Amino acid sequence: MPAVRLVQVCCSARCQGGVPVSSVEARERAAVESAIQRFGREPGPLLVVLHAVQDALGYIPPAAIPAIATGLNLSRAEVHGVVTFYHYFRTSPHGRHVVQVCRAEACQARGAAALEAHAQKQLGVGFDETTPDGEVTLEAVYCLGNCATGPSVRIDGRMHGNVTPERFDSLTSRRSPQ
């Protein structure tokens, strides 16, 4: 298996004509190497490797995509396509707290549109954005499997149903200040 090398190619003058420049911390490099070594020989390992990297780091660094592609003998386009196709994968660190608002049809029928607008206004960010203080990332999801009690949100992995704008405020104001 080839050595994993995480690089970002920069074509500005200060990079001397596109010489690869290391842009990933040792922790990120170790997570990618570990995932490829552990799962790289399995049939169809891409999703498993991506999950392992995201589980270790909380996201998939864009600079890791070429290394994952090389390690799995795939094109960068194949890896990038999978990372960007699935909403689950992140390409930047998320906030300390993750708030997911269900946007599926059942929740929409029960008032999720008003909740979505309220959540974005209350937090001051749009979907897939993190508050400037790095505390909260707001994500849209397309079914939390809690359809009977929509609209639903999941905050830091904990499910909440029948969420009104007022209840949303209550739930998000109880975040621990750790």
Coordinates of N, CA and C in Angstrom, one line a residue:
M1 N 0.9 -1.2 0.0 CA 0.0 0.0 0.0 C 0.9 1.2 0.0
P2 N 0.7 2.2 -0.9 CA 1.5 3.4 -0.9 C 1.4 4.2 0.4
A3 N 2.5 4.9 0.6 CA 2.5 5.8 1.8 C 1.5 6.9 1.6
V4 N 0.8 7.3 2.7 CA -0.2 8.4 2.6 C 0.5 9.7 2.7
R5 N 0.3 10.6 1.8 CA 0.8 11.9 1.8 C -0.3 12.9 1.6
L6 N -0.5 13.8 2.6 CA -1.5 14.8 2.5 C -0.9 16.1 2.0
V7 N -1.4 16.6 0.9 CA -0.8 17.8 0.4 C -1.9 18.7 -0.2
Q8 N -1.5 19.9 -0.3 CA -2.4 20.9 -1.0 C -1.5 21.5 -2.0
V9 N -1.9 21.5 -3.3 CA -1.1 22.1 -4.3 C -1.5 23.5 -4.5
C10 N -0.5 24.4 -4.4 CA -0.7 25.8 -4.5 C 0.0 26.3 -5.7
C11 N -0.6 27.1 -6.6 CA 0.1 27.5 -7.8 C 0.5 29.0 -7.7
S12 N 0.5 29.6 -6.5 CA 0.9 31.0 -6.4 C 2.4 31.1 -6.4
A13 N 2.9 32.3 -6.6 CA 4.4 32.5 -6.8 C 5.1 32.1 -5.5
R14 N 4.5 32.3 -4.3 CA 5.2 31.9 -3.1 C 5.4 30.4 -2.9
C15 N 4.7 29.6 -3.7 CA 4.8 28.2 -3.5 C 5.8 27.6 -4.6
Q16 N 6.4 28.5 -5.3 CA 7.4 28.1 -6.3 C 6.8 27.1 -7.4
G17 N 5.8 27.6 -8.0 CA 5.3 26.9 -9.2 C 4.5 25.6 -8.9
G18 N 3.8 25.6 -7.8 CA 2.9 24.5 -7.6 C 3.5 23.3 -6.8
V19 N 4.7 23.5 -6.2 CA 5.2 22.4 -5.4 C 4.3 22.1 -4.2
P20 N 4.0 20.8 -4.0 CA 3.1 20.5 -2.9 C 3.5 21.0 -1.6
V21 N 2.6 21.5 -0.9 CA 2.8 22.1 0.4 C 2.0 21.4 1.5
S22 N 2.6 20.8 2.5 CA 1.9 20.1 3.5 C 0.9 21.1 4.2
S23 N -0.3 20.6 4.4 CA -1.3 21.5 5.0 C -2.2 20.8 6.0
V24 N -1.8 19.6 6.4 CA -2.6 18.9 7.3 C -1.7 18.5 8.6
E25 N -2.3 18.7 9.7 CA -1.6 18.4 11.0 C -1.4 17.0 11.1
A26 N -0.4 16.6 12.0 CA -0.1 15.2 12.2 C -1.3 14.4 12.7
R27 N -2.1 15.0 13.5 CA -3.3 14.2 13.9 C -4.2 13.8 12.7
E28 N -4.4 14.7 11.8 CA -5.2 14.5 10.6 C -4.5 13.4 9.8
R29 N -3.2 13.5 9.6 CA -2.5 12.6 8.8 C -2.6 11.2 9.4
A30 N -2.4 11.1 10.7 CA -2.5 9.8 11.4 C -3.9 9.2 11.3
A31 N -4.9 10.0 11.3 CA -6.3 9.5 11.2 C -6.5 8.9 9.8
V32 N -6.0 9.6 8.8 CA -6.2 9.1 7.4 C -5.4 7.8 7.2
E33 N -4.1 7.8 7.7 CA -3.3 6.6 7.5 C -3.9 5.4 8.2
S34 N -4.4 5.7 9.4 CA -5.0 4.6 10.2 C -6.2 4.0 9.5
A35 N -7.1 4.9 9.0 CA -8.3 4.4 8.3 C -7.9 3.6 7.1
I36 N -7.0 4.1 6.3 CA -6.6 3.3 5.1 C -5.9 2.0 5.4
Q37 N -5.1 2.0 6.4 CA -4.4 0.7 6.8 C -5.4 -0.3 7.4
R38 N -6.4 0.2 8.1 CA -7.4 -0.6 8.8 C -8.4 -1.2 7.8
F39 N -8.9 -0.3 6.9 CA -10.0 -0.7 6.0 C -9.7 -0.8 4.5
G40 N -8.5 -0.3 4.1 CA -8.2 -0.2 2.7 C -8.2 -1.4 1.9
R41 N -8.1 -2.6 2.5 CA -8.1 -3.9 1.8 C -9.4 -4.5 1.7
E42 N -10.4 -3.9 2.3 CA -11.8 -4.5 2.3 C -12.4 -4.1 0.9
P43 N -13.4 -4.9 0.5 CA -14.1 -4.6 -0.8 C -14.8 -3.3 -0.6
G44 N -14.7 -2.4 -1.6 CA -15.4 -1.1 -1.6 C -15.2 -0.3 -0.3
P45 N -13.9 0.0 0.0 CA -13.6 0.6 1.3 C -13.9 2.1 1.5
L46 N -14.2 2.8 0.4 CA -14.3 4.2 0.5 C -15.2 4.7 1.6
L47 N -16.4 4.3 1.7 CA -17.3 4.8 2.7 C -16.8 4.5 4.1
V48 N -16.3 3.3 4.3 CA -15.8 2.9 5.6 C -14.6 3.8 6.0
V49 N -13.7 4.1 5.1 CA -12.6 4.9 5.3 C -13.0 6.3 5.7
L50 N -14.0 6.9 4.9 CA -14.5 8.2 5.1 C -15.1 8.3 6.5
H51 N -15.9 7.3 6.9 CA -16.5 7.3 8.2 C -15.5 7.3 9.3
A52 N -14.4 6.5 9.1 CA -13.4 6.4 10.1 C -12.6 7.7 10.3
V53 N -12.3 8.4 9.2 CA -11.7 9.7 9.2 C -12.6 10.7 9.9
Q54 N -13.8 10.7 9.6 CA -14.7 11.7 10.2 C -15.0 11.4 11.7
D55 N -15.0 10.1 12.0 CA -15.2 9.7 13.4 C -14.0 10.2 14.2
A56 N -12.8 10.1 13.7 CA -11.6 10.5 14.4 C -11.4 12.0 14.5
L57 N -11.8 12.7 13.4 CA -11.5 14.1 13.4 C -12.7 15.0 13.5
G58 N -13.9 14.5 13.3 CA -15.1 15.3 13.3 C -15.4 15.8 11.9
Y59 N -14.5 15.7 10.9 CA -14.7 16.1 9.6 C -13.7 15.5 8.7
I60 N -13.8 15.6 7.4 CA -12.9 15.1 6.4 C -12.1 16.3 5.8
P61 N -10.9 16.5 6.2 CA -10.1 17.7 5.7 C -10.0 17.6 4.1
P62 N -10.3 18.7 3.4 CA -10.2 18.6 2.0 C -8.8 18.2 1.5
A63 N -7.8 18.5 2.2 CA -6.4 18.1 1.9 C -6.2 16.6 2.0
A64 N -7.1 15.9 2.7 CA -7.0 14.5 2.8 C -7.5 13.7 1.6
I65 N -8.3 14.4 0.8 CA -9.0 13.7 -0.3 C -7.9 13.1 -1.3
P66 N -6.9 13.8 -1.7 CA -5.9 13.2 -2.6 C -5.2 12.0 -1.9
A67 N -5.0 12.0 -0.6 CA -4.3 10.9 0.1 C -5.2 9.7 0.2
I68 N -6.5 9.9 0.4 CA -7.5 8.8 0.5 C -7.6 8.2 -0.9
A69 N -7.6 9.1 -2.0 CA -7.7 8.6 -3.3 C -6.5 7.7 -3.7
T70 N -5.3 8.2 -3.4 CA -4.1 7.4 -3.7 C -4.1 6.1 -2.9
G71 N -4.4 6.2 -1.6 CA -4.4 5.0 -0.7 C -5.4 4.0 -1.1
L72 N -6.5 4.3 -1.8 CA -7.5 3.4 -2.2 C -7.5 3.1 -3.7
N73 N -6.5 3.7 -4.4 CA -6.4 3.6 -5.8 C -7.7 4.1 -6.5
L74 N -8.1 5.2 -6.1 CA -9.3 5.9 -6.7 C -8.9 7.2 -7.3
S75 N -9.7 7.8 -8.0 CA -9.4 9.2 -8.5 C -9.9 10.2 -7.4
R76 N -9.3 11.4 -7.4 CA -9.7 12.4 -6.5 C -11.2 12.7 -6.7
A77 N -11.6 12.7 -8.0 CA -13.0 13.0 -8.3 C -14.0 12.0 -7.6
E78 N -13.6 10.7 -7.6 CA -14.4 9.7 -7.0 C -14.6 10.0 -5.5
V79 N -13.5 10.3 -4.8 CA -13.5 10.5 -3.4 C -14.3 11.8 -3.1
H80 N -14.0 12.9 -3.8 CA -14.7 14.2 -3.7 C -16.1 14.0 -3.9
G81 N -16.5 13.3 -5.0 CA -17.9 13.1 -5.3 C -18.7 12.4 -4.2
V82 N -18.1 11.4 -3.5 CA -18.8 10.7 -2.4 C -18.9 11.7 -1.2
V83 N -17.8 12.4 -0.9 CA -17.8 13.3 0.3 C -18.9 14.4 0.1
T84 N -19.0 14.9 -1.1 CA -20.0 16.0 -1.3 C -21.4 15.5 -1.6
F85 N -21.5 14.2 -2.0 CA -22.9 13.7 -2.2 C -23.6 13.4 -0.9
Y86 N -23.0 12.9 0.0 CA -23.6 12.5 1.3 C -23.6 13.6 2.3
H87 N -24.8 14.0 2.7 CA -24.9 15.2 3.7 C -24.2 14.9 5.0
Y88 N -24.0 13.6 5.3 CA -23.4 13.2 6.6 C -21.9 13.7 6.7
F89 N -21.2 13.7 5.6 CA -19.8 14.1 5.6 C -19.6 15.6 5.7
R90 N -18.7 16.0 6.5 CA -18.3 17.4 6.7 C -16.9 17.6 6.1
T91 N -16.7 18.8 5.6 CA -15.3 19.1 5.1 C -14.7 20.3 5.9
S92 N -15.4 20.6 7.0 CA -14.8 21.6 7.9 C -15.2 21.2 9.3
P93 N -14.5 21.7 10.3 CA -14.9 21.3 11.7 C -16.2 21.9 12.0
H94 N -17.0 21.1 12.8 CA -18.3 21.6 13.3 C -18.1 22.3 14.6
G95 N -19.2 22.9 15.0 CA -19.2 23.6 16.3 C -19.2 22.6 17.5
R96 N -19.0 23.1 18.7 CA -19.0 22.3 19.9 C -20.3 21.6 20.0
H97 N -21.4 22.2 19.6 CA -22.7 21.6 19.6 C -23.3 21.5 18.2
V98 N -24.0 20.4 17.9 CA -24.5 20.3 16.5 C -26.1 20.2 16.7
V99 N -26.8 21.1 16.0 CA -28.2 21.1 16.0 C -28.7 20.7 14.6
Q100 N -29.4 19.6 14.5 CA -29.9 19.2 13.2 C -31.5 19.3 13.2
V101 N -32.0 20.0 12.2 CA -33.4 20.2 12.0 C -33.9 19.3 10.9
C102 N -34.9 18.5 11.1 CA -35.4 17.7 10.1 C -36.2 18.5 9.1
R103 N -35.9 18.2 7.8 CA -36.6 18.9 6.7 C -37.4 18.0 5.8
A104 N -37.6 16.8 6.3 CA -38.4 15.8 5.5 C -39.9 16.1 5.5
E105 N -40.6 15.5 4.6 CA -42.0 15.8 4.3 C -42.9 15.8 5.5
A106 N -42.7 14.7 6.4 CA -43.6 14.6 7.5 C -43.4 15.8 8.5
C107 N -42.2 16.2 8.7 CA -41.9 17.3 9.6 C -42.4 18.6 8.9
Q108 N -42.2 18.7 7.6 CA -42.7 19.9 6.9 C -44.2 20.0 7.1
A109 N -44.9 18.9 7.0 CA -46.4 19.0 7.2 C -46.8 19.4 8.6
R110 N -45.9 19.3 9.5 CA -46.2 19.6 10.9 C -45.5 20.9 11.3
G111 N -45.1 21.7 10.4 CA -44.6 23.1 10.7 C -43.1 23.3 10.8
A112 N -42.3 22.4 10.2 CA -40.9 22.5 10.2 C -40.4 23.8 9.5
A113 N -41.1 24.3 8.5 CA -40.6 25.5 7.8 C -40.4 26.7 8.8
A114 N -41.4 26.9 9.6 CA -41.4 27.9 10.6 C -40.2 27.7 11.6
L115 N -40.0 26.4 12.0 CA -39.0 26.1 12.9 C -37.6 26.4 12.3
E116 N -37.5 26.0 11.0 CA -36.2 26.2 10.3 C -35.9 27.7 10.3
A117 N -36.8 28.5 9.9 CA -36.6 30.0 9.8 C -36.2 30.5 11.2
H118 N -36.9 30.0 12.2 CA -36.6 30.5 13.6 C -35.2 30.1 14.0
A119 N -34.9 28.8 13.8 CA -33.6 28.3 14.2 C -32.4 29.2 13.5
Q120 N -32.6 29.4 12.3 CA -31.6 30.2 11.6 C -31.5 31.6 12.1
K121 N -32.6 32.2 12.4 CA -32.6 33.6 12.9 C -32.1 33.6 14.3
Q122 N -32.5 32.7 15.2 CA -32.1 32.6 16.6 C -30.6 32.4 16.7
L123 N -30.0 31.5 15.9 CA -28.6 31.2 15.9 C -27.7 32.2 15.1
G124 N -28.4 32.8 14.2 CA -27.7 33.8 13.3 C -26.8 33.1 12.2
V125 N -27.2 31.9 11.9 CA -26.4 31.2 10.8 C -27.4 30.5 9.9
G126 N -27.0 30.1 8.7 CA -27.8 29.3 7.9 C -27.4 27.8 8.1
F127 N -28.1 27.0 7.3 CA -27.7 25.5 7.4 C -26.3 25.3 6.9
D128 N -25.7 24.4 7.6 CA -24.3 24.0 7.3 C -23.3 25.1 7.6
E129 N -23.7 26.0 8.6 CA -22.8 27.0 9.0 C -22.6 26.9 10.6
T130 N -21.6 27.5 11.0 CA -21.3 27.5 12.5 C -21.3 28.9 13.0
T131 N -21.8 29.1 14.2 CA -21.8 30.4 14.8 C -20.4 30.9 14.9
P132 N -20.2 32.3 14.9 CA -18.9 32.8 14.9 C -18.1 32.4 16.1
D133 N -18.7 32.1 17.2 CA -18.0 31.7 18.4 C -17.6 30.2 18.4
G134 N -18.0 29.5 17.3 CA -17.6 28.1 17.2 C -18.5 27.2 18.1
E135 N -19.5 27.7 18.7 CA -20.3 26.9 19.6 C -21.3 26.0 18.9
V136 N -22.0 26.5 17.9 CA -23.1 25.7 17.3 C -23.0 25.6 15.8
T137 N -23.2 24.4 15.3 CA -23.4 24.2 13.9 C -24.8 23.8 13.6
L138 N -25.4 24.4 12.7 CA -26.8 24.2 12.3 C -26.8 23.3 11.0
E139 N -27.5 22.2 11.1 CA -27.5 21.3 9.9 C -29.0 20.9 9.5
A140 N -29.2 20.8 8.3 CA -30.5 20.3 7.8 C -30.3 18.8 7.6
V141 N -31.3 18.0 8.0 CA -31.3 16.6 7.7 C -32.6 16.2 7.1
Y142 N -32.6 15.1 6.4 CA -33.8 14.7 5.6 C -34.3 13.4 6.1
C143 N -34.7 13.4 7.3 CA -35.4 12.4 8.1 C -34.6 11.9 9.3
L144 N -35.2 12.2 10.4 CA -34.6 11.7 11.7 C -35.3 10.5 12.2
G145 N -36.3 10.0 11.4 CA -37.0 8.8 11.8 C -38.0 9.1 13.0
N146 N -38.3 10.3 13.2 CA -39.2 10.6 14.3 C -40.5 11.3 13.8
C147 N -41.0 10.8 12.7 CA -42.0 11.4 11.9 C -43.3 11.7 12.7
A148 N -43.7 10.8 13.6 CA -45.0 10.9 14.3 C -45.0 12.1 15.3
T149 N -43.8 12.6 15.6 CA -43.7 13.7 16.6 C -43.0 14.9 16.0
G150 N -43.1 15.1 14.7 CA -42.4 16.3 14.1 C -43.1 17.6 14.5
P151 N -42.5 18.7 14.2 CA -41.1 18.8 13.7 C -40.1 18.3 14.8
S152 N -39.0 17.7 14.3 CA -38.0 17.1 15.1 C -36.7 17.8 14.9
V153 N -35.9 17.8 16.0 CA -34.5 18.2 16.0 C -33.7 17.2 16.8
R154 N -32.4 17.2 16.4 CA -31.5 16.4 17.2 C -30.4 17.3 17.6
I155 N -30.1 17.4 18.9 CA -29.1 18.3 19.4 C -28.1 17.4 20.1
D156 N -26.8 17.5 19.6 CA -25.7 16.7 20.1 C -26.1 15.2 20.2
G157 N -26.8 14.7 19.2 CA -27.2 13.3 19.2 C -28.5 12.9 19.9
R158 N -29.1 13.9 20.6 CA -30.3 13.6 21.4 C -31.5 14.1 20.6
M159 N -32.5 13.2 20.4 CA -33.7 13.5 19.7 C -34.7 14.3 20.5
H160 N -35.4 15.2 19.8 CA -36.5 16.0 20.4 C -37.6 16.1 19.4
G161 N -38.8 15.8 19.8 CA -40.0 15.9 18.9 C -40.9 17.0 19.4
N162 N -41.9 17.3 18.5 CA -42.9 18.3 18.7 C -42.2 19.7 19.1
V163 N -41.2 20.0 18.3 CA -40.4 21.2 18.7 C -41.0 22.5 18.1
T164 N -41.4 23.4 18.9 CA -41.9 24.7 18.5 C -40.8 25.7 18.6
P165 N -40.9 26.8 18.0 CA -39.8 27.8 18.2 C -39.5 28.1 19.6
E166 N -40.5 28.2 20.5 CA -40.3 28.4 21.9 C -39.5 27.3 22.5
R167 N -39.9 26.0 22.2 CA -39.1 24.9 22.7 C -37.7 24.8 22.2
F168 N -37.5 25.2 20.9 CA -36.2 25.3 20.4 C -35.3 26.2 21.2
D169 N -35.9 27.4 21.5 CA -35.1 28.4 22.3 C -34.7 27.8 23.7
S170 N -35.7 27.1 24.3 CA -35.4 26.4 25.6 C -34.3 25.4 25.4
L171 N -34.4 24.5 24.4 CA -33.4 23.5 24.2 C -32.0 24.0 24.0
T172 N -31.9 25.0 23.1 CA -30.6 25.5 22.8 C -30.0 26.4 23.8
S173 N -30.9 26.9 24.7 CA -30.3 27.8 25.8 C -29.7 26.9 27.0
R174 N -30.0 25.6 26.9 CA -29.5 24.7 28.0 C -28.2 24.1 27.6
R175 N -27.5 24.6 26.6 CA -26.2 24.0 26.2 C -25.3 24.2 27.4
S176 N -24.5 23.2 27.7 CA -23.6 23.4 28.8 C -22.4 24.2 28.4
P177 N -21.9 25.1 29.3 CA -20.8 26.0 29.0 C -19.4 25.4 29.2
Q178 N -19.2 24.2 28.8 CA -17.9 23.5 29.0 C -16.9 24.0 28.0

